[in-house]
Amino acid sequence: MSSEADVRSFCLALPGVTERLSWQQPAWFARTLMARMWEDGILTVKTTEREALAGTDPDTYYWTPHHDRSPQLVLVRLDRVDSIELPELLLESYRLAGPLPPAG
Protein backbone atom coordinates (compact mmCIF):
# COMPACT_ATOMS: atom_id res chain seq x y z
CA MET A 1 0.00 0.00 0.00
CA SER A 2 1.37 3.39 -1.02
CA SER A 3 0.39 6.94 -0.13
CA GLU A 4 0.61 10.48 -1.46
CA ALA A 5 3.49 11.04 0.97
CA ASP A 6 5.36 8.11 -0.65
CA VAL A 7 4.80 9.62 -4.10
CA ARG A 8 5.98 13.06 -2.96
CA SER A 9 9.11 11.70 -1.28
CA PHE A 10 10.12 9.60 -4.29
CA CYS A 11 9.38 12.27 -6.90
CA LEU A 12 11.21 15.06 -5.10
CA ALA A 13 14.29 12.84 -4.74
CA LEU A 14 14.61 12.69 -8.54
CA PRO A 15 16.91 15.25 -10.21
CA GLY A 16 15.10 18.34 -11.45
CA VAL A 17 11.62 17.39 -10.22
CA THR A 18 9.48 20.17 -8.78
CA GLU A 19 6.08 20.12 -7.12
CA ARG A 20 3.24 22.53 -7.82
CA LEU A 21 -0.53 22.43 -8.06
CA SER A 22 -2.25 21.24 -11.22
CA TRP A 23 -6.05 21.34 -11.24
CA GLN A 24 -5.86 22.11 -7.50
CA GLN A 25 -4.03 18.84 -6.84
CA PRO A 26 -0.35 18.18 -5.98
CA ALA A 27 1.64 17.45 -9.13
CA TRP A 28 5.27 16.67 -9.90
CA PHE A 29 7.06 17.91 -13.00
CA ALA A 30 10.32 17.09 -14.77
CA ARG A 31 10.23 18.88 -18.14
CA THR A 32 6.52 18.06 -18.30
CA LEU A 33 4.01 16.56 -15.92
CA MET A 34 5.22 13.23 -14.56
CA ALA A 35 2.63 12.53 -11.84
CA ARG A 36 -0.42 14.17 -10.33
CA MET A 37 -2.90 13.32 -7.67
CA TRP A 38 -6.21 12.87 -9.49
CA GLU A 39 -8.18 12.68 -6.26
CA ASP A 40 -7.51 11.31 -2.79
CA GLY A 41 -5.70 8.00 -3.15
CA ILE A 42 -5.63 8.11 -6.97
CA LEU A 43 -2.43 8.98 -8.84
CA THR A 44 -2.00 9.83 -12.52
CA VAL A 45 1.26 8.67 -14.13
CA LYS A 46 2.63 8.27 -17.64
CA THR A 47 3.31 4.81 -19.01
CA THR A 48 3.71 3.04 -22.32
CA GLU A 49 1.87 0.05 -20.79
CA ARG A 50 -1.54 1.58 -20.03
CA GLU A 51 -3.55 -1.04 -21.92
CA ALA A 52 -1.58 -3.94 -20.43
CA LEU A 53 -1.77 -2.61 -16.87
CA ALA A 54 -5.51 -1.94 -17.01
CA GLY A 55 -6.11 -5.20 -18.84
CA THR A 56 -4.35 -7.35 -16.26
CA ASP A 57 -5.31 -5.41 -13.10
CA PRO A 58 -8.32 -3.14 -13.69
CA ASP A 59 -8.94 -2.83 -9.94
CA THR A 60 -5.62 -0.97 -9.67
CA TYR A 61 -5.14 0.68 -13.08
CA TYR A 62 -7.77 2.45 -15.14
CA TRP A 63 -8.56 5.69 -16.95
CA THR A 64 -11.57 7.88 -17.51
CA PRO A 65 -12.90 9.33 -20.77
CA HIS A 66 -10.98 12.50 -19.83
CA HIS A 67 -7.76 10.51 -20.36
CA ASP A 68 -8.70 9.07 -23.78
CA ARG A 69 -6.88 11.89 -25.57
CA SER A 70 -3.67 11.15 -23.62
CA PRO A 71 -2.84 7.49 -24.25
CA GLN A 72 0.18 7.50 -21.91
CA LEU A 73 -1.82 8.51 -18.82
CA VAL A 74 -3.16 5.92 -16.41
CA LEU A 75 -4.82 6.28 -13.03
CA VAL A 76 -3.43 4.19 -10.16
CA ARG A 77 -5.19 3.32 -6.91
CA LEU A 78 -2.40 3.89 -4.40
CA ASP A 79 -3.88 1.56 -1.78
CA ARG A 80 -3.35 -1.32 -4.23
CA VAL A 81 0.28 -0.53 -5.19
CA ASP A 82 3.17 -1.69 -3.03
CA SER A 83 6.50 -0.05 -2.23
CA ILE A 84 8.25 -1.99 -5.02
CA GLU A 85 5.78 -1.22 -7.81
CA LEU A 86 5.34 2.49 -7.04
CA PRO A 87 8.98 3.47 -7.76
CA GLU A 88 8.89 1.50 -11.02
CA LEU A 89 5.78 3.41 -12.14
CA LEU A 90 7.25 6.76 -11.13
CA LEU A 91 10.60 6.12 -12.80
CA GLU A 92 8.94 5.26 -16.10
CA SER A 93 6.75 8.35 -15.82
CA TYR A 94 9.84 10.47 -15.04
CA ARG A 95 11.58 9.10 -18.14
CA LEU A 96 8.54 9.82 -20.31
CA ALA A 97 8.12 13.32 -18.86
CA GLY A 98 11.59 14.24 -20.08
CA PRO A 99 13.89 14.64 -17.10
CA LEU A 100 16.19 17.62 -17.14
CA PRO A 101 19.62 17.05 -18.67
CA PRO A 102 22.52 16.87 -16.22
CA ALA A 103 24.09 20.22 -15.37
CA GLY A 104 27.46 20.81 -16.84
PDB file of C-alpha atoms in Angstrom:
ATOM      1  CA  MET A   1       0.000   0.000   0.000  1.00  0.00           C
ATOM      2  CA  SER A   2       1.366   3.391  -1.022  1.00  0.00           C
ATOM      3  CA  SER A   3       0.386   6.935  -0.130  1.00  0.00           C
ATOM      4  CA  GLU A   4       0.605  10.483  -1.459  1.00  0.00           C
ATOM      5  CA  ALA A   5       3.494  11.036   0.975  1.00  0.00           C
ATOM      6  CA  ASP A   6       5.364   8.111  -0.652  1.00  0.00           C
ATOM      7  CA  VAL A   7       4.796   9.622  -4.099  1.00  0.00           C
ATOM      8  CA  ARG A   8       5.982  13.060  -2.955  1.00  0.00           C
ATOM      9  CA  SER A   9       9.107  11.697  -1.282  1.00  0.00           C
ATOM     10  CA  PHE A  10      10.115   9.604  -4.288  1.00  0.00           C
ATOM     11  CA  CYS A  11       9.376  12.271  -6.904  1.00  0.00           C
ATOM     12  CA  LEU A  12      11.206  15.056  -5.098  1.00  0.00           C
ATOM     13  CA  ALA A  13      14.289  12.838  -4.736  1.00  0.00           C
ATOM     14  CA  LEU A  14      14.614  12.688  -8.544  1.00  0.00           C
ATOM     15  CA  PRO A  15      16.910  15.251 -10.214  1.00  0.00           C
ATOM     16  CA  GLY A  16      15.101  18.338 -11.453  1.00  0.00           C
ATOM     17  CA  VAL A  17      11.619  17.392 -10.220  1.00  0.00           C
ATOM     18  CA  THR A  18       9.477  20.167  -8.779  1.00  0.00           C
ATOM     19  CA  GLU A  19       6.076  20.124  -7.116  1.00  0.00           C
ATOM     20  CA  ARG A  20       3.239  22.526  -7.815  1.00  0.00           C
ATOM     21  CA  LEU A  21      -0.529  22.429  -8.061  1.00  0.00           C
ATOM     22  CA  SER A  22      -2.247  21.240 -11.218  1.00  0.00           C
ATOM     23  CA  TRP A  23      -6.046  21.342 -11.243  1.00  0.00           C
ATOM     24  CA  GLN A  24      -5.861  22.111  -7.501  1.00  0.00           C
ATOM     25  CA  GLN A  25      -4.027  18.839  -6.838  1.00  0.00           C
ATOM     26  CA  PRO A  26      -0.351  18.175  -5.979  1.00  0.00           C
ATOM     27  CA  ALA A  27       1.640  17.450  -9.133  1.00  0.00           C
ATOM     28  CA  TRP A  28       5.270  16.673  -9.903  1.00  0.00           C
ATOM     29  CA  PHE A  29       7.061  17.914 -13.005  1.00  0.00           C
ATOM     30  CA  ALA A  30      10.322  17.090 -14.766  1.00  0.00           C
ATOM     31  CA  ARG A  31      10.233  18.883 -18.143  1.00  0.00           C
ATOM     32  CA  THR A  32       6.522  18.061 -18.297  1.00  0.00           C
ATOM     33  CA  LEU A  33       4.008  16.556 -15.917  1.00  0.00           C
ATOM     34  CA  MET A  34       5.223  13.230 -14.560  1.00  0.00           C
ATOM     35  CA  ALA A  35       2.629  12.533 -11.842  1.00  0.00           C
ATOM     36  CA  ARG A  36      -0.418  14.174 -10.331  1.00  0.00           C
ATOM     37  CA  MET A  37      -2.899  13.315  -7.671  1.00  0.00           C
ATOM     38  CA  TRP A  38      -6.213  12.865  -9.492  1.00  0.00           C
ATOM     39  CA  GLU A  39      -8.180  12.678  -6.264  1.00  0.00           C
ATOM     40  CA  ASP A  40      -7.513  11.306  -2.787  1.00  0.00           C
ATOM     41  CA  GLY A  41      -5.703   7.995  -3.147  1.00  0.00           C
ATOM     42  CA  ILE A  42      -5.631   8.108  -6.965  1.00  0.00           C
ATOM     43  CA  LEU A  43      -2.430   8.984  -8.838  1.00  0.00           C
ATOM     44  CA  THR A  44      -1.998   9.833 -12.523  1.00  0.00           C
ATOM     45  CA  VAL A  45       1.263   8.671 -14.131  1.00  0.00           C
ATOM     46  CA  LYS A  46       2.630   8.272 -17.640  1.00  0.00           C
ATOM     47  CA  THR A  47       3.308   4.806 -19.009  1.00  0.00           C
ATOM     48  CA  THR A  48       3.711   3.038 -22.318  1.00  0.00           C
ATOM     49  CA  GLU A  49       1.873   0.050 -20.794  1.00  0.00           C
ATOM     50  CA  ARG A  50      -1.538   1.578 -20.029  1.00  0.00           C
ATOM     51  CA  GLU A  51      -3.550  -1.041 -21.918  1.00  0.00           C
ATOM     52  CA  ALA A  52      -1.582  -3.937 -20.432  1.00  0.00           C
ATOM     53  CA  LEU A  53      -1.770  -2.609 -16.866  1.00  0.00           C
ATOM     54  CA  ALA A  54      -5.513  -1.939 -17.007  1.00  0.00           C
ATOM     55  CA  GLY A  55      -6.111  -5.197 -18.838  1.00  0.00           C
ATOM     56  CA  THR A  56      -4.347  -7.349 -16.258  1.00  0.00           C
ATOM     57  CA  ASP A  57      -5.314  -5.413 -13.101  1.00  0.00           C
ATOM     58  CA  PRO A  58      -8.322  -3.142 -13.687  1.00  0.00           C
ATOM     59  CA  ASP A  59      -8.938  -2.827  -9.942  1.00  0.00           C
ATOM     60  CA  THR A  60      -5.616  -0.969  -9.669  1.00  0.00           C
ATOM     61  CA  TYR A  61      -5.142   0.678 -13.082  1.00  0.00           C
ATOM     62  CA  TYR A  62      -7.769   2.453 -15.145  1.00  0.00           C
ATOM     63  CA  TRP A  63      -8.560   5.688 -16.946  1.00  0.00           C
ATOM     64  CA  THR A  64     -11.571   7.878 -17.511  1.00  0.00           C
ATOM     65  CA  PRO A  65     -12.901   9.327 -20.767  1.00  0.00           C
ATOM     66  CA  HIS A  66     -10.985  12.497 -19.832  1.00  0.00           C
ATOM     67  CA  HIS A  67      -7.756  10.510 -20.358  1.00  0.00           C
ATOM     68  CA  ASP A  68      -8.701   9.067 -23.777  1.00  0.00           C
ATOM     69  CA  ARG A  69      -6.884  11.890 -25.568  1.00  0.00           C
ATOM     70  CA  SER A  70      -3.673  11.155 -23.623  1.00  0.00           C
ATOM     71  CA  PRO A  71      -2.840   7.488 -24.248  1.00  0.00           C
ATOM     72  CA  GLN A  72       0.179   7.500 -21.911  1.00  0.00           C
ATOM     73  CA  LEU A  73      -1.824   8.508 -18.819  1.00  0.00           C
ATOM     74  CA  VAL A  74      -3.161   5.923 -16.411  1.00  0.00           C
ATOM     75  CA  LEU A  75      -4.821   6.275 -13.026  1.00  0.00           C
ATOM     76  CA  VAL A  76      -3.429   4.194 -10.160  1.00  0.00           C
ATOM     77  CA  ARG A  77      -5.188   3.320  -6.911  1.00  0.00           C
ATOM     78  CA  LEU A  78      -2.399   3.889  -4.396  1.00  0.00           C
ATOM     79  CA  ASP A  79      -3.882   1.562  -1.783  1.00  0.00           C
ATOM     80  CA  ARG A  80      -3.352  -1.318  -4.234  1.00  0.00           C
ATOM     81  CA  VAL A  81       0.279  -0.525  -5.190  1.00  0.00           C
ATOM     82  CA  ASP A  82       3.173  -1.687  -3.027  1.00  0.00           C
ATOM     83  CA  SER A  83       6.503  -0.049  -2.229  1.00  0.00           C
ATOM     84  CA  ILE A  84       8.252  -1.988  -5.015  1.00  0.00           C
ATOM     85  CA  GLU A  85       5.783  -1.218  -7.805  1.00  0.00           C
ATOM     86  CA  LEU A  86       5.337   2.495  -7.037  1.00  0.00           C
ATOM     87  CA  PRO A  87       8.978   3.472  -7.762  1.00  0.00           C
ATOM     88  CA  GLU A  88       8.887   1.504 -11.018  1.00  0.00           C
ATOM     89  CA  LEU A  89       5.784   3.413 -12.141  1.00  0.00           C
ATOM     90  CA  LEU A  90       7.247   6.763 -11.132  1.00  0.00           C
ATOM     91  CA  LEU A  91      10.605   6.117 -12.804  1.00  0.00           C
ATOM     92  CA  GLU A  92       8.935   5.258 -16.096  1.00  0.00           C
ATOM     93  CA  SER A  93       6.754   8.353 -15.823  1.00  0.00           C
ATOM     94  CA  TYR A  94       9.841  10.467 -15.038  1.00  0.00           C
ATOM     95  CA  ARG A  95      11.576   9.103 -18.138  1.00  0.00           C
ATOM     96  CA  LEU A  96       8.541   9.824 -20.315  1.00  0.00           C
ATOM     97  CA  ALA A  97       8.123  13.323 -18.855  1.00  0.00           C
ATOM     98  CA  GLY A  98      11.590  14.239 -20.084  1.00  0.00           C
ATOM     99  CA  PRO A  99      13.894  14.636 -17.102  1.00  0.00           C
ATOM    100  CA  LEU A 100      16.185  17.617 -17.140  1.00  0.00           C
ATOM    101  CA  PRO A 101      19.624  17.049 -18.667  1.00  0.00           C
ATOM    102  CA  PRO A 102      22.519  16.875 -16.220  1.00  0.00           C
ATOM    103  CA  ALA A 103      24.087  20.223 -15.373  1.00  0.00           C
ATOM    104  CA  GLY A 104      27.465  20.812 -16.836  1.00  0.00           C
TER     105      GLY A 104
END
